[in-house]
Every structure is written in structure tokens, then in C-alpha cells.
Tab-separated table of C-alpha atoms in Angstrom:
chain	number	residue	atom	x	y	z
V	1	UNK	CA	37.428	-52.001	51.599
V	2	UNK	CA	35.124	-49.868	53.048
V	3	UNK	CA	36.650	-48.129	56.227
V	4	UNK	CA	34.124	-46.071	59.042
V	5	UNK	CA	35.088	-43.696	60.937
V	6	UNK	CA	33.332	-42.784	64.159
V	7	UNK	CA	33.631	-39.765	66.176
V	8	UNK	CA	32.118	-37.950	69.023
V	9	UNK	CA	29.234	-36.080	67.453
V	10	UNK	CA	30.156	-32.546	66.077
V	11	UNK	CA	33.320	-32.394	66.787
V	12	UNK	CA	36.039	-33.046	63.921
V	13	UNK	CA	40.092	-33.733	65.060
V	14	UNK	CA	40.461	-30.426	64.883
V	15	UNK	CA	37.994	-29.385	67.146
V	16	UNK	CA	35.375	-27.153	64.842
V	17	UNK	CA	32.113	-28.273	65.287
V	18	UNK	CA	30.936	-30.309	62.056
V	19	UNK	CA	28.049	-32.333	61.112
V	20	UNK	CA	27.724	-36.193	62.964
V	21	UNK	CA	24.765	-37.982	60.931
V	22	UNK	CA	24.101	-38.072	56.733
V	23	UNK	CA	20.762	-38.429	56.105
V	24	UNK	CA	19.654	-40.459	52.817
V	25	UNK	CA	16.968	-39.932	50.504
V	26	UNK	CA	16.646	-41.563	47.092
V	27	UNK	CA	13.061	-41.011	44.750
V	28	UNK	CA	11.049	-44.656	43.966
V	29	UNK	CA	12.918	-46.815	41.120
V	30	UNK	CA	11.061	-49.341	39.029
V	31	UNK	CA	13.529	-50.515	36.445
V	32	UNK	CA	12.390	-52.564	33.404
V	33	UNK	CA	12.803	-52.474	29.594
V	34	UNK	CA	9.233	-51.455	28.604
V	35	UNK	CA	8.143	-49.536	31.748
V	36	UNK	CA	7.147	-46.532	30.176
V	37	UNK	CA	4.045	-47.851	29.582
V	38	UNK	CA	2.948	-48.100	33.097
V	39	UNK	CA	2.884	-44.226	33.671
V	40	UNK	CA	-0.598	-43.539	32.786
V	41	UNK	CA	-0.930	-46.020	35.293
V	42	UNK	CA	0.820	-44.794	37.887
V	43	UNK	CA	-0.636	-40.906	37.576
V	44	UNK	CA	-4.690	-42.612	37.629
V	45	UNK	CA	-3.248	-44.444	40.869
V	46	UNK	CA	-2.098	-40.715	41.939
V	47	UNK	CA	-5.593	-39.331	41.110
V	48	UNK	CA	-3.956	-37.433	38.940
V	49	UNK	CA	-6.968	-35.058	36.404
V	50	UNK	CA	-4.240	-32.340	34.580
V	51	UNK	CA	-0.770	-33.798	33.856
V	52	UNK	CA	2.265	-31.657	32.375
V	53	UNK	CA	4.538	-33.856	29.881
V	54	UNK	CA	8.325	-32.150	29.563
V	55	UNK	CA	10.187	-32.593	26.797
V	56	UNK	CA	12.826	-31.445	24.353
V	57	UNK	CA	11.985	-30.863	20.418
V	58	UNK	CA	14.075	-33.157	19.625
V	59	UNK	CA	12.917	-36.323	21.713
V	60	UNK	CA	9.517	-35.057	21.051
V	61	UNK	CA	9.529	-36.889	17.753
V	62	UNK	CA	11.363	-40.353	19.382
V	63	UNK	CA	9.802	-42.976	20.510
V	64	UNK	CA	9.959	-42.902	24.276
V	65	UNK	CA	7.688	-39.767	24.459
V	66	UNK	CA	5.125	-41.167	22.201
V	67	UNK	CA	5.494	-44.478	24.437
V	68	UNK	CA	4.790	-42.273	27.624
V	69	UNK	CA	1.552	-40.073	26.155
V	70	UNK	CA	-0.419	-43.227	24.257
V	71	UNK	CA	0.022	-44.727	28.310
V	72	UNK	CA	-1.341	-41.380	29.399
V	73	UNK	CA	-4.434	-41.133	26.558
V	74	UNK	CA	-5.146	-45.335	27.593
V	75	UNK	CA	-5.148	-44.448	30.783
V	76	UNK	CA	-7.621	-41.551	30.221
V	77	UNK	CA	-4.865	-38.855	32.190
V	78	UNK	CA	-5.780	-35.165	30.313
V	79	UNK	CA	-2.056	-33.792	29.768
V	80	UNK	CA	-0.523	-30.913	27.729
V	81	UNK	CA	3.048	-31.259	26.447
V	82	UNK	CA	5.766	-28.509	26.467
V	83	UNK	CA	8.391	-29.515	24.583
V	84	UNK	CA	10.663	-26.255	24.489
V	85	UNK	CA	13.198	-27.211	27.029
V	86	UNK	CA	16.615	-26.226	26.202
V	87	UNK	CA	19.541	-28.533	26.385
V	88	UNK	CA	21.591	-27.024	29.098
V	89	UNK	CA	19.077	-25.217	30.466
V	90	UNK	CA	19.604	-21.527	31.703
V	91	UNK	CA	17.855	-19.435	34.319
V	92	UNK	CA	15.760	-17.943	31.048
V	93	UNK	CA	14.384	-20.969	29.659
V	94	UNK	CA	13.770	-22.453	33.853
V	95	UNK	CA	11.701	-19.336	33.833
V	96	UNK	CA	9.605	-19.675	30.378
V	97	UNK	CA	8.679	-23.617	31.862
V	98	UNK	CA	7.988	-22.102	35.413
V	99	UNK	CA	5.630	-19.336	33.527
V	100	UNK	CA	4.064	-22.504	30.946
V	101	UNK	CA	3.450	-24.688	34.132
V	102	UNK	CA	2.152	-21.882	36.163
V	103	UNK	CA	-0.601	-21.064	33.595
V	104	UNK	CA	-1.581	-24.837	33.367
V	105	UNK	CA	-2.388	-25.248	37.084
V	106	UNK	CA	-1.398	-28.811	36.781
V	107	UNK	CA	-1.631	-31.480	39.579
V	108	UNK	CA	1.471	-33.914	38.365
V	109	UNK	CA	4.040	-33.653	35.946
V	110	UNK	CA	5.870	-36.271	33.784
V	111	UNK	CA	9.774	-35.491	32.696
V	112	UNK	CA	10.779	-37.976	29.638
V	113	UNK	CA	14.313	-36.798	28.578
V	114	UNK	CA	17.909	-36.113	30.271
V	115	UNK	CA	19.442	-34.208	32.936
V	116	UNK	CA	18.128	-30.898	31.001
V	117	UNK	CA	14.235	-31.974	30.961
V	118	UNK	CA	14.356	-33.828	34.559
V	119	UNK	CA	15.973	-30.589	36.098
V	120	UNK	CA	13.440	-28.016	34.320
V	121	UNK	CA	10.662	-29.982	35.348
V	122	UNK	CA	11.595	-30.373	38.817
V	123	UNK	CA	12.154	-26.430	38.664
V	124	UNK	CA	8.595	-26.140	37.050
V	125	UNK	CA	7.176	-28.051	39.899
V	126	UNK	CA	8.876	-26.135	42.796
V	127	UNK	CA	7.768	-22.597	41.858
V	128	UNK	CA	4.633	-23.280	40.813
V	129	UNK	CA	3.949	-25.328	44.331
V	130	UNK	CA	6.056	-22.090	45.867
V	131	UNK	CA	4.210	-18.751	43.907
V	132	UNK	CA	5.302	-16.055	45.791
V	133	UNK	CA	8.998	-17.602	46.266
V	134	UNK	CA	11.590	-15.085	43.757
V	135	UNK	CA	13.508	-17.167	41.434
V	136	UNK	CA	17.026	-16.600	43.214
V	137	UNK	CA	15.188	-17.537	46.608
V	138	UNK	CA	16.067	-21.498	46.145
V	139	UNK	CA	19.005	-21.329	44.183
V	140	UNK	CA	21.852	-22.428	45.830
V	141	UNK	CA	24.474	-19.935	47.803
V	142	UNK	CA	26.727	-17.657	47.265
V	143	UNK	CA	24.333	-16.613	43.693
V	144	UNK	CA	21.011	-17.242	45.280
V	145	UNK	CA	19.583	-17.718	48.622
V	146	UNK	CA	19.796	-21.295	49.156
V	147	UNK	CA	16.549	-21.472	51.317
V	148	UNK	CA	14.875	-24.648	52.475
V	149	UNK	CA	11.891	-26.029	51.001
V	150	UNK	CA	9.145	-26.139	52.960
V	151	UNK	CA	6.235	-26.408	50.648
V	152	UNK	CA	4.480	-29.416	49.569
V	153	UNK	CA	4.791	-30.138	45.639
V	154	UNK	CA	3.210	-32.176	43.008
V	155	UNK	CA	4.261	-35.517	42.049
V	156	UNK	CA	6.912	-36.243	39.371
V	157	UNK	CA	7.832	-38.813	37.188
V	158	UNK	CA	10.455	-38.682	36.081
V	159	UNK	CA	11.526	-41.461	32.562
V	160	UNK	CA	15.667	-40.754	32.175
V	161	UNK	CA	16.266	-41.237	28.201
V	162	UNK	CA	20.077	-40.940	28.551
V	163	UNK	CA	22.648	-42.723	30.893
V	164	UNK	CA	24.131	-40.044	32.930
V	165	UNK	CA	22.550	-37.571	35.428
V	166	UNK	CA	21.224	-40.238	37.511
V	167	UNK	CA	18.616	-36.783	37.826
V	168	UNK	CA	15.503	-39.296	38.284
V	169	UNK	CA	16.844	-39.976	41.622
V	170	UNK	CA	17.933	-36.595	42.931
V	171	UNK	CA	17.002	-32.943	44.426
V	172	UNK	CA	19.334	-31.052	41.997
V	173	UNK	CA	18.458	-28.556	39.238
V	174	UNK	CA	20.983	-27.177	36.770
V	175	UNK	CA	21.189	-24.272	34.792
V	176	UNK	CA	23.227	-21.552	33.380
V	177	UNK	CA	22.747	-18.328	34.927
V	178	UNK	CA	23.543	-15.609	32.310
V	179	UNK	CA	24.123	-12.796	33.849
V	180	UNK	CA	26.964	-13.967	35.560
V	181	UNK	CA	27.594	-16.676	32.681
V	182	UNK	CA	27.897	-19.413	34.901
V	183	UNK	CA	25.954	-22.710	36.226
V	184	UNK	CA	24.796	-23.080	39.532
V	185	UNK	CA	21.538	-25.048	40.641
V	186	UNK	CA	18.910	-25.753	43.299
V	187	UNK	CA	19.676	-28.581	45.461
V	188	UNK	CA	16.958	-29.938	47.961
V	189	UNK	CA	15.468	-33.424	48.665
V	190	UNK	CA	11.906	-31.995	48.380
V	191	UNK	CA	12.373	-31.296	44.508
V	192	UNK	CA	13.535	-35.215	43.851
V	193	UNK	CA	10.832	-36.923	41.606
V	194	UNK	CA	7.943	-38.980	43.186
V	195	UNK	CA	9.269	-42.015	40.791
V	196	UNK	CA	12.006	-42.808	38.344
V	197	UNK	CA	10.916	-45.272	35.515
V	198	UNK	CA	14.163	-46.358	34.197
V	199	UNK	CA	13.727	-48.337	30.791
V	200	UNK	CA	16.639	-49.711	28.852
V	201	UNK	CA	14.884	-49.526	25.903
V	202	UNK	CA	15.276	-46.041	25.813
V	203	UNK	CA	18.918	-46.203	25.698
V	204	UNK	CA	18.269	-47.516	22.110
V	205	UNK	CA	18.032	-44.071	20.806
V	206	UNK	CA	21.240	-42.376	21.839
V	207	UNK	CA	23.973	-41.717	19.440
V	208	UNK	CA	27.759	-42.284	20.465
V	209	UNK	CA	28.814	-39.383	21.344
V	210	UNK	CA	25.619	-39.270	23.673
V	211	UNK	CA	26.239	-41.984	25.680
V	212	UNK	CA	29.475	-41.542	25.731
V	213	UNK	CA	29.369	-38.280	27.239
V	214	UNK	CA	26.560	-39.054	29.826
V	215	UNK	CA	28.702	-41.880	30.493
V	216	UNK	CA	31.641	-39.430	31.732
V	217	UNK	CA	29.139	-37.913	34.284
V	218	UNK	CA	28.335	-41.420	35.518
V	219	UNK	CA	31.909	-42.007	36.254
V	220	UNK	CA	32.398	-38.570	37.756
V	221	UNK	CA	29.783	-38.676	39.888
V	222	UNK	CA	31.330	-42.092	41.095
V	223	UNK	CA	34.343	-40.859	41.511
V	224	UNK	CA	33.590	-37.777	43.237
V	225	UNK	CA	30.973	-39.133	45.267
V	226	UNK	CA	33.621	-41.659	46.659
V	227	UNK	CA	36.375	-39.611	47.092
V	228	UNK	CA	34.166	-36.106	48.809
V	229	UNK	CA	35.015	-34.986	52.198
V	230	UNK	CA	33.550	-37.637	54.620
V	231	UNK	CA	30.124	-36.158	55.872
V	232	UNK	CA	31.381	-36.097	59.835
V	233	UNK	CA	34.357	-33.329	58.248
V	234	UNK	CA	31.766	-31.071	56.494
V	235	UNK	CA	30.958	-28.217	58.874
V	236	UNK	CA	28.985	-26.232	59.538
V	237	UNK	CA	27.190	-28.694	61.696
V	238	UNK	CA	22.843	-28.114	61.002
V	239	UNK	CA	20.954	-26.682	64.195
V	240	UNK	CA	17.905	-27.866	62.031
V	241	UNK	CA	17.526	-30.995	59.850
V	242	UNK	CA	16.131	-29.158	57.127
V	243	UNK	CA	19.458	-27.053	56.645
V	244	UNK	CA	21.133	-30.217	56.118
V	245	UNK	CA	22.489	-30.074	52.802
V	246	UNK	CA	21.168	-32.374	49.933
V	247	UNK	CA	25.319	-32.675	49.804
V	248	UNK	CA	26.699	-33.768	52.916
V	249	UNK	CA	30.068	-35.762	52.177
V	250	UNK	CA	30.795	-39.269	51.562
V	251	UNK	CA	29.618	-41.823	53.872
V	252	UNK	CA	29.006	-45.598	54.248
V	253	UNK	CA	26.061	-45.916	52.018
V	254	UNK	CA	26.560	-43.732	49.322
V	255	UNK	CA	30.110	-45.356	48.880
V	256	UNK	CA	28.648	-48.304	48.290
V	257	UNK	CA	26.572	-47.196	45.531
V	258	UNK	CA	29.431	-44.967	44.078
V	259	UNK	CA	31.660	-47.956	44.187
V	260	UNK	CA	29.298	-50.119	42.235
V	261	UNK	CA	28.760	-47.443	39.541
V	262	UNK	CA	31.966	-47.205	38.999
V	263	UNK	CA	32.502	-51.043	38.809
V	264	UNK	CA	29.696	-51.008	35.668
V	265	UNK	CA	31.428	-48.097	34.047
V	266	UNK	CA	34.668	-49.937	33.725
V	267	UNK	CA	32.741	-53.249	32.677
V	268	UNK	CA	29.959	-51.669	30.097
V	269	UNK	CA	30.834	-48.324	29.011
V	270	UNK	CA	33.202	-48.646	26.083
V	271	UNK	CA	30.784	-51.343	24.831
V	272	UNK	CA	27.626	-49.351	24.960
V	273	UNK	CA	29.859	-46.364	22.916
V	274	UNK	CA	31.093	-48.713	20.461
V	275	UNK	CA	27.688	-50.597	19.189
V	276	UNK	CA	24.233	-48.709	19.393
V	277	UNK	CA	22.374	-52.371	19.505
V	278	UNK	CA	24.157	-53.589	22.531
V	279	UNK	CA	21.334	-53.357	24.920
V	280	UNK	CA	22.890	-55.364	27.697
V	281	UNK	CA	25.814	-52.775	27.924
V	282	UNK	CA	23.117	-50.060	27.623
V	283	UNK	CA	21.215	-51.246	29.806
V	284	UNK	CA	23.667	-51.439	32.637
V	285	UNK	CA	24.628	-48.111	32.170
V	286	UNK	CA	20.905	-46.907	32.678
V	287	UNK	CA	21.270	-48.706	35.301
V	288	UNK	CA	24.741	-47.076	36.434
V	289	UNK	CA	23.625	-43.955	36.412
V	290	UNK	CA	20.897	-44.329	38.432
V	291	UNK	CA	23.287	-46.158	41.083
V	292	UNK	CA	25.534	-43.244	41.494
V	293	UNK	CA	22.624	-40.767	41.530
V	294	UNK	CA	21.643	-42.275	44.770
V	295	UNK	CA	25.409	-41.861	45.583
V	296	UNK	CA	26.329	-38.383	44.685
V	297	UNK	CA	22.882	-37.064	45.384
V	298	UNK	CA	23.009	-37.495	49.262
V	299	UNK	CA	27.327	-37.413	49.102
V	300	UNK	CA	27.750	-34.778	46.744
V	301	UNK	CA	30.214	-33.899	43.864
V	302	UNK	CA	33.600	-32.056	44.067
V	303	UNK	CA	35.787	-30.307	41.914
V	304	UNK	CA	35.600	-32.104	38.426
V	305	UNK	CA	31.543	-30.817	38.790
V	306	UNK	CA	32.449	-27.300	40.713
V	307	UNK	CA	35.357	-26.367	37.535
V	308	UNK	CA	32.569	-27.868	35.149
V	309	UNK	CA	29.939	-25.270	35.275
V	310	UNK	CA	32.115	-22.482	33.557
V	311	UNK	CA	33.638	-24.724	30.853
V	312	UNK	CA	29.778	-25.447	30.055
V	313	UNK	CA	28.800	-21.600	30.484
V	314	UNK	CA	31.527	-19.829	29.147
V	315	UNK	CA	31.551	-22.049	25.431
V	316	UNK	CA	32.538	-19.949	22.799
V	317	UNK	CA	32.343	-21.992	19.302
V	318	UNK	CA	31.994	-25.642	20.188
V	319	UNK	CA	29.676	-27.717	19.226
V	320	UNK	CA	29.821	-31.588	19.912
V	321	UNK	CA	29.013	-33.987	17.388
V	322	UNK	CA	25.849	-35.843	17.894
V	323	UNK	CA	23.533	-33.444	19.736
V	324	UNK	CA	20.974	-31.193	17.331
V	325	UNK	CA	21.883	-27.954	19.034
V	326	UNK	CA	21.317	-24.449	17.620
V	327	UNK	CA	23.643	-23.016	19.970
V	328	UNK	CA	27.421	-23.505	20.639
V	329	UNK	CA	27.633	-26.643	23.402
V	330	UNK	CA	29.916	-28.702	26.105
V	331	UNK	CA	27.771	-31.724	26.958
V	332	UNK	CA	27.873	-31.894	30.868
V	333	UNK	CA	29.664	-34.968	31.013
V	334	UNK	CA	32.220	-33.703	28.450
V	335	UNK	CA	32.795	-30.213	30.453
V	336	UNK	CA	33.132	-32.454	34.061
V	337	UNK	CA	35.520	-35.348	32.495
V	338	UNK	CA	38.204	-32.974	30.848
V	339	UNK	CA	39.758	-32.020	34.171
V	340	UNK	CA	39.318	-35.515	36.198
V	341	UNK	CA	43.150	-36.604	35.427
V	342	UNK	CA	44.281	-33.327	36.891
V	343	UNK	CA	41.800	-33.234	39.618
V	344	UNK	CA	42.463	-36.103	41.339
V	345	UNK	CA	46.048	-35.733	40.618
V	346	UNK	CA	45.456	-33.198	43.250
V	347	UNK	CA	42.883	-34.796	45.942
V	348	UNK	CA	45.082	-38.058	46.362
V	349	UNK	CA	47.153	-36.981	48.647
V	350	UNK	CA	44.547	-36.462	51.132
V	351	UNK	CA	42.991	-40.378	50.582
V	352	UNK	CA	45.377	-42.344	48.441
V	353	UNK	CA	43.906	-45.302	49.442
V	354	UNK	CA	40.393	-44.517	47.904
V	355	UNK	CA	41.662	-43.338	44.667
V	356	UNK	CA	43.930	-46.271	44.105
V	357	UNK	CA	40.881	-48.542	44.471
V	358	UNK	CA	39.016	-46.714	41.548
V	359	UNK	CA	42.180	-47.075	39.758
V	360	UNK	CA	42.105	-50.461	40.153
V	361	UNK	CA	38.533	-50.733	39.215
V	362	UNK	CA	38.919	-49.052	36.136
V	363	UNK	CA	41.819	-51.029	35.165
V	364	UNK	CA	45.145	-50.290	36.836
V	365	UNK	CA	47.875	-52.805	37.684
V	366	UNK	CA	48.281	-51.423	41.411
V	367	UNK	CA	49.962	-54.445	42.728
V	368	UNK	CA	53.745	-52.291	42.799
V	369	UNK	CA	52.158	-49.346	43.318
V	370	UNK	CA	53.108	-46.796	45.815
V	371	UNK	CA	50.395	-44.989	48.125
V	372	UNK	CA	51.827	-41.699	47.504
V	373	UNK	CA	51.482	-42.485	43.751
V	374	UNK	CA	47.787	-42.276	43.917
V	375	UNK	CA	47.334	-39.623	42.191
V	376	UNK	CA	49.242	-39.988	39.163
V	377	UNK	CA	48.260	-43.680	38.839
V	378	UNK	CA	44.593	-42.618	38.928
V	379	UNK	CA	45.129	-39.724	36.074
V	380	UNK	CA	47.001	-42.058	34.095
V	381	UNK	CA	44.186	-44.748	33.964
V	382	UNK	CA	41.627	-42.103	33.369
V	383	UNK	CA	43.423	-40.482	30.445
V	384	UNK	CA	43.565	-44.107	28.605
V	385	UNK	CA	40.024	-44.550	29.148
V	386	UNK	CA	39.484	-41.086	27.578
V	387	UNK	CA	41.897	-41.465	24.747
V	388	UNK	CA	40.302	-45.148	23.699
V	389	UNK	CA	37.174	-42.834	23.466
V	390	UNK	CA	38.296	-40.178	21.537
V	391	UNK	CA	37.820	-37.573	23.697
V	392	UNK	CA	38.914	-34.501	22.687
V	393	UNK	CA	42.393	-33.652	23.651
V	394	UNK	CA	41.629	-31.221	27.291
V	395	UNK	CA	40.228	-28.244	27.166
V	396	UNK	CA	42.416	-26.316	24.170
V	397	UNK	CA	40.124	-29.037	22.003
V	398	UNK	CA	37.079	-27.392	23.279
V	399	UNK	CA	38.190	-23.420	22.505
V	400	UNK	CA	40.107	-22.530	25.701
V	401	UNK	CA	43.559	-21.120	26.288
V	402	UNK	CA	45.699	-19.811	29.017
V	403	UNK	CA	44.113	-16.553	28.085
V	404	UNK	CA	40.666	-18.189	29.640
V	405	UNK	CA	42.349	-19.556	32.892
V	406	UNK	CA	40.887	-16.214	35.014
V	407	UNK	CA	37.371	-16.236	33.508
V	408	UNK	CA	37.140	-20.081	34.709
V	409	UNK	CA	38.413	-19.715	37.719
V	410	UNK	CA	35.878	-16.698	38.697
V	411	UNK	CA	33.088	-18.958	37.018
V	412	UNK	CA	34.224	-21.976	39.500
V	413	UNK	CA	34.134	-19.378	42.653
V	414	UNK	CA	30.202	-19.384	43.659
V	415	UNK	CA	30.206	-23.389	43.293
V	416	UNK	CA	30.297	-23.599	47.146
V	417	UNK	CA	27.492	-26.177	46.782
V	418	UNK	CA	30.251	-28.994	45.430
V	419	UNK	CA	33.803	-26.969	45.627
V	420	UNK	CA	33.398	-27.578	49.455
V	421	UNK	CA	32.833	-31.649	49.369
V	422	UNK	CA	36.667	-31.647	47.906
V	423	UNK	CA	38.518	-33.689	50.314
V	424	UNK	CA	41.323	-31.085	49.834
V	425	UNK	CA	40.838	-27.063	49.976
V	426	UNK	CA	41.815	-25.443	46.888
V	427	UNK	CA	42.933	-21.539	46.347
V	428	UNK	CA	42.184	-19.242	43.338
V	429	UNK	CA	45.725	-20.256	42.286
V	430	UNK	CA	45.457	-23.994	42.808
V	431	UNK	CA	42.311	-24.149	40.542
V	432	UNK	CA	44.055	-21.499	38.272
V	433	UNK	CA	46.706	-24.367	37.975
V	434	UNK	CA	44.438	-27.016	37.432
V	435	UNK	CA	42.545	-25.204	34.767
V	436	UNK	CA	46.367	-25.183	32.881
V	437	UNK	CA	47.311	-28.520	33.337
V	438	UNK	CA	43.732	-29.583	31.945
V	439	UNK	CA	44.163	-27.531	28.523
V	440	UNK	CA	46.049	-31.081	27.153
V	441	UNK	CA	45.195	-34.395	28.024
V	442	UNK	CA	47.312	-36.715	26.203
């Protein structure tokens, strides 16, 4: 059940002035196995004359990106590929697309990949529109300056190729930073793409591991979404609507959509893992992710995201199986589902009742169970779903140790952006603790 709270606008229970509306913004869907073809299309209906294709090397040779440039070449749309973006990008390679797109003086852009490609693009797109902007000037607070977009860009389309970010229907770009070895991102709804052509037959092309993983971010971005401060608690309250974050808390209608996410996760997600030809599980998850996009990209993520960015940025050795990396790697959805058990171990107590209902929806026999067991009955049900998986066994499987638990916690500091949304405030030592009781899952 969905409950709504009302209050007097701006003021909380407590009497500091917080925010009273949630404003929601979602990019154009069109969802349909084949609809890649129809974005030559869609960029001669844009008057588009000098399109930029991103992609990775690796899906440069796959199917869906020669699906999306003989559209473009039928359609008589001039385009130039760059297919250097880096999985996981990092301030570095944002920079080397920014400097690529800049040269081109493009007038649309087309992003066929995952989370990585979608978020360089939309990165491409914003300083190019924004020339005399400096790189940390959009970046999101305390490591950049976190200012508003005010500048018109060029339209994006944006063709997701895995089953996780849900990026095609956000303002949120990801990367590494190096310098302080640690991920933070630019977060506005002027940066979300034009249009999101989500094909299932795309999905066709992941290996396990892959759509496993991107699964994990689906459910995480569920889960957070649903469970994030409620938008009327998040303070401080805007004296403008443009410095209303992209995240403002949970609220009626992204719940909704996080709640249905998470109700296709449970239903399709071990399926779609388990047998690379089932394109109706597949295809729901495409679907899935795009569903809690619009959820967590006008709610926001928590603390599974916020203590992700440093188990991504601070990888030592690891390298996951299935993804043709030259450079040691924790997939996103990996780095954000290790500490979920332990997370909302420690957010129940604030709403029990909203993380027994994902329990339940993942699997749980809550029936007997007590609200003040939330917490544990929720980490419980998550770790099973993990361990019929195989994920690897917390974060000691992924090259961390006690030793680590300072470095992580530093790295999880500057994620104000999401750390915030937690429907419980967290200290240096509370995160320190739930860094330790992540190392082991099972």
C-alpha cells in the first residue's frame, strides 16, 4: 500500500524548512523489439544534417550498432562514430568525448550502449552546448560545483543495449574522478536524452554475468528509490525551481514505478541470467530498467549507490567474468548490490513497513513477521537471491579487507548527491561498520 503524507508546505515535524512539491521528468520511450531501425527516422524528423554515434569497441562490432547506422545511411543522416568510450567512464575519457564532439560541431547525437556510453554522451552533449562552462562547473557538490543548467542542448537518442541503468530515461552522468579516485556525476534534467528506443532484441547479446549484474542495479535502484527520504523531508527547501534537485526523495509516483520494477526483478531476473535465448525474461528486464529509471531518476538513490562509487573506483585486481576489459573492473551493479543486505539492515528501522513489502515481493514469507524485523528479513531475502546467482561472496571476493574500510569510507564522503536521500543519517563510523559487515555475504 501506498501511504501519502501531506504537510503544510516547507515545513517538516521538526520544524526546518524542507522542500513541499517533487517535480517529475522522464525522456520519450518507444519500446519495441526492432526499434532501432526507426532512428534515422527520427533524427530526419529532427532536421538533423551532422549526427555523432557513441559507442564502445566492443559493441562496435555487435549488431545493434550496425542496426542503428544502416537506419542512419537509409535515412540519408551524415554521422561520424566514436567508439572509444570506456566502460566505467572517468573524468579523462568524459573529457577525450567532450574534446571529439567539440571538434565535430554536431547538431544530434545517438548513444547505442550501457550506462557508460549513455552517460558520456550526455556529457559530450552538455559541454559542447555549454563551451565556456569548466569541467568541475556541473559536476555535482561537494567535488564540483553542482550548477544548474541553463543552456539549451542538442537532441539525444539514446538505444540502452543492457538491462540496468535505466540511463535512457535520466539526467545523470557517471564517472570516476581520478584524482580523488572516486565516482561522482552530473545530475540535471536538462542532460536526459530527447528519446529512449528500448529494443529487446538487444538484450540478445549480453552474456550472464552482464545481465546479471545490470540486473542488480535494476533492483537497487528499486529498492532505493522506494525506500529514500520522502521528498517533503529533504531540505533545503529550493527558492528557485531550477535548484531543485534531479534527486528529490521518494514520492507517490516514483514509488509506483520503483514498486513495479521491483515486482519484474523478482518475476524475470533469474530467468534472463540462466538462458541467453529467453527473450520474454529479457525483455521484461529492458523493460525493468527503464521503469525504475523513471523512479530513481526524479526519487533518487541512497546508500547501496553512495558506498558504490569507491568499491568501483578504488578496484585493485578484479576483473569480472564476461566483460572484455583491459583494466581491473567492479561492474556497477556488482559494486551497488554487495552491500544491499547490510544496508537496509540499517534503514529499516526508520520505514519497516516499506522494506517488508519488497521483501515480500522478492519472495519472503512475511505473514509471522515482526515490524521491527524488517531489516533482517529484507537482508536475508536479498542474500538468497544473490547466492542462487553466484555472486561473489561480499566484498573480501572482490579484493577488499578491513585494511580498506577507511579508504571507502573517505571515497563514500562527497556522495552528498545520494548519501542524503537515506531515510536514516549515517556517521563516518556507521558506514565504517557497514563497509565490515559487507566484506562476507553468506
Amino acid at each position: 500500500m501506498l501511504t501519502l503524507t501531506f504537510l503544510a508546505p516547507g515545513l517538516s515535524p521538526s520544524g526546518k524548512t524542507t522542500d513541499y512539491a517533487f517535480e517529475m521528468a522522464v525522456s520519450n520511450i518507444r519500446y519495441g523489439p526492432g526499434v532501432t531501425k526507426e532512428v534515422g527516422m527520427d533524427l530526419k524528423n529532427m532536421g538533423a544534417k551532422n549526427v555523432c554515434l557513441m559507442t564502445d569497441k566492443n559493441l562496435a562490432q555487435l549488431p545493434p550498432v550496425q542496426v542503428a547506422m544502416d537506419s542512419l545511411v537509409k535515412n540519408g543522416i551524415p554521422f561520424t562514430v566514436y567508439d572509444n568510450v570506456r566502460v566505467e567512464p572517468t573524468d579523462a575519457s568524459f573529457m577525450e568525448a567532450i574534446e571529439f564532439a567539440r571538434k565535430g560541431a554536431f547538431d544530434a547525437y545517438v548513444a547505442v550502449g550501457g550506462g557508460s556510453t549513455m552517460d558520456t554522451c550526455k556529457a559530450a552533449n552538455l559541454y559542447t552546448s555549454s563551451p565556456h562552462s569548466d569541467f568541475l562547473d556541473y559536476v555535482s557538490a561537494p567535488i564540483g560545483k553542482g550548477k544548474p543548467v541553463s543552456v539549451p542542448l542538442k537532441p539525444l537518442i539514446a538505444v540502452p543495449t543492457t538491462t540496468g541503468t535505466g540511463s535512457e530515461t535520466t539526467g545523470a552522468a557517471i564517472f570516476d574522478y581520478e584524482r580523488l579516485k572516486v565516482k561522482t556525476g552530473i545530475a540535471s534534467r536538462a542532460i536526459k536524452p530527447t528519446l529512449g528506443l528500448i529494443d529487446p532484441l538487444h538484450t540478445l547479446h549480453m552474456p550472464a554475468r552482464v545481465v546479471a549484474n545490470s540486473g542488480f542495479d535494476v533492483l537497487c535502484h528499486a529498492l532505493e528509490s522506494y525506500t529514500a527520504l520522502p521528498y517533503h523531508l529533504r531540505s533545503p527547501c529550493p527558492s528557485n525551481p531550477i535548484t531543485r534537485p534531479a534527486y528529490q526523495g521518494s514520492n507517490p509516483i516514483s514509488d509506483i514505478w520503483a514498486v513495479h520494477a521491483l515486482r519484474i526483478v523478482a518475476k524475470y531476473l533469474k530467468r534472463a541470467v540462466r538462458n541467453p535465448d529467453d527473450l520474454e525474461a529479457r525483455s521484461h528486464m529492458h523493460l525493468a530498467s527503464a521503469f525504475a529509471g523513471i523512479g530513481f531518476g526524479n526519487a533518487g538513490v541512497h546508500l547501496c549507490h553512495g558506498m558504490s562509487y569507491p568499491i568501483s573506483g578504488l578496484v585493485k585486481t578484479y576483473k569480472a567474468k564476461d566483460y572484455n576489459v583491459d583494466h581491473p573492473l567492479v561492474p556497477h551493479g556488482l559494486s551497488v548490490v554487495l552491500t544491499s543486505p547490510a544496508v537496509f539492515t540499517f534503514t529499516a528501522q526508520m520505514f519497516p513497513e516499506r522494506h517488508l513489502e519488497t521483501a515480500e515481493i522478492l519472495g519472503a514469507d512475511t505473514r509471522s513477521a515482526r515490524i521491527q524485523d524488517a531489516g533482517p528479513v529484507l537482508a536475508d531475502t536479498l542474500r538468497k537471491f544473490l547466492f542462487d546467482l553466484d555472486v561473489d561472496d561480499g566484498l573480501a571476493a572482490v579484493g577488499y579487507s578491513k585494511a580498506d574500510i577507511p579508504a571507502l569510507v573517505k571515497g563514500t564522503l562527497p556522495q552528498e548527491r545520494v548519501t542524503k536521500l537515506s531515510p536514516r543519517p549515517q556517521s563516518e563510523e556507521d558506514l565504517a561498520a557497514l563497509f565490515e559487515a559487507s566484506m562476507k555475504l553468506y
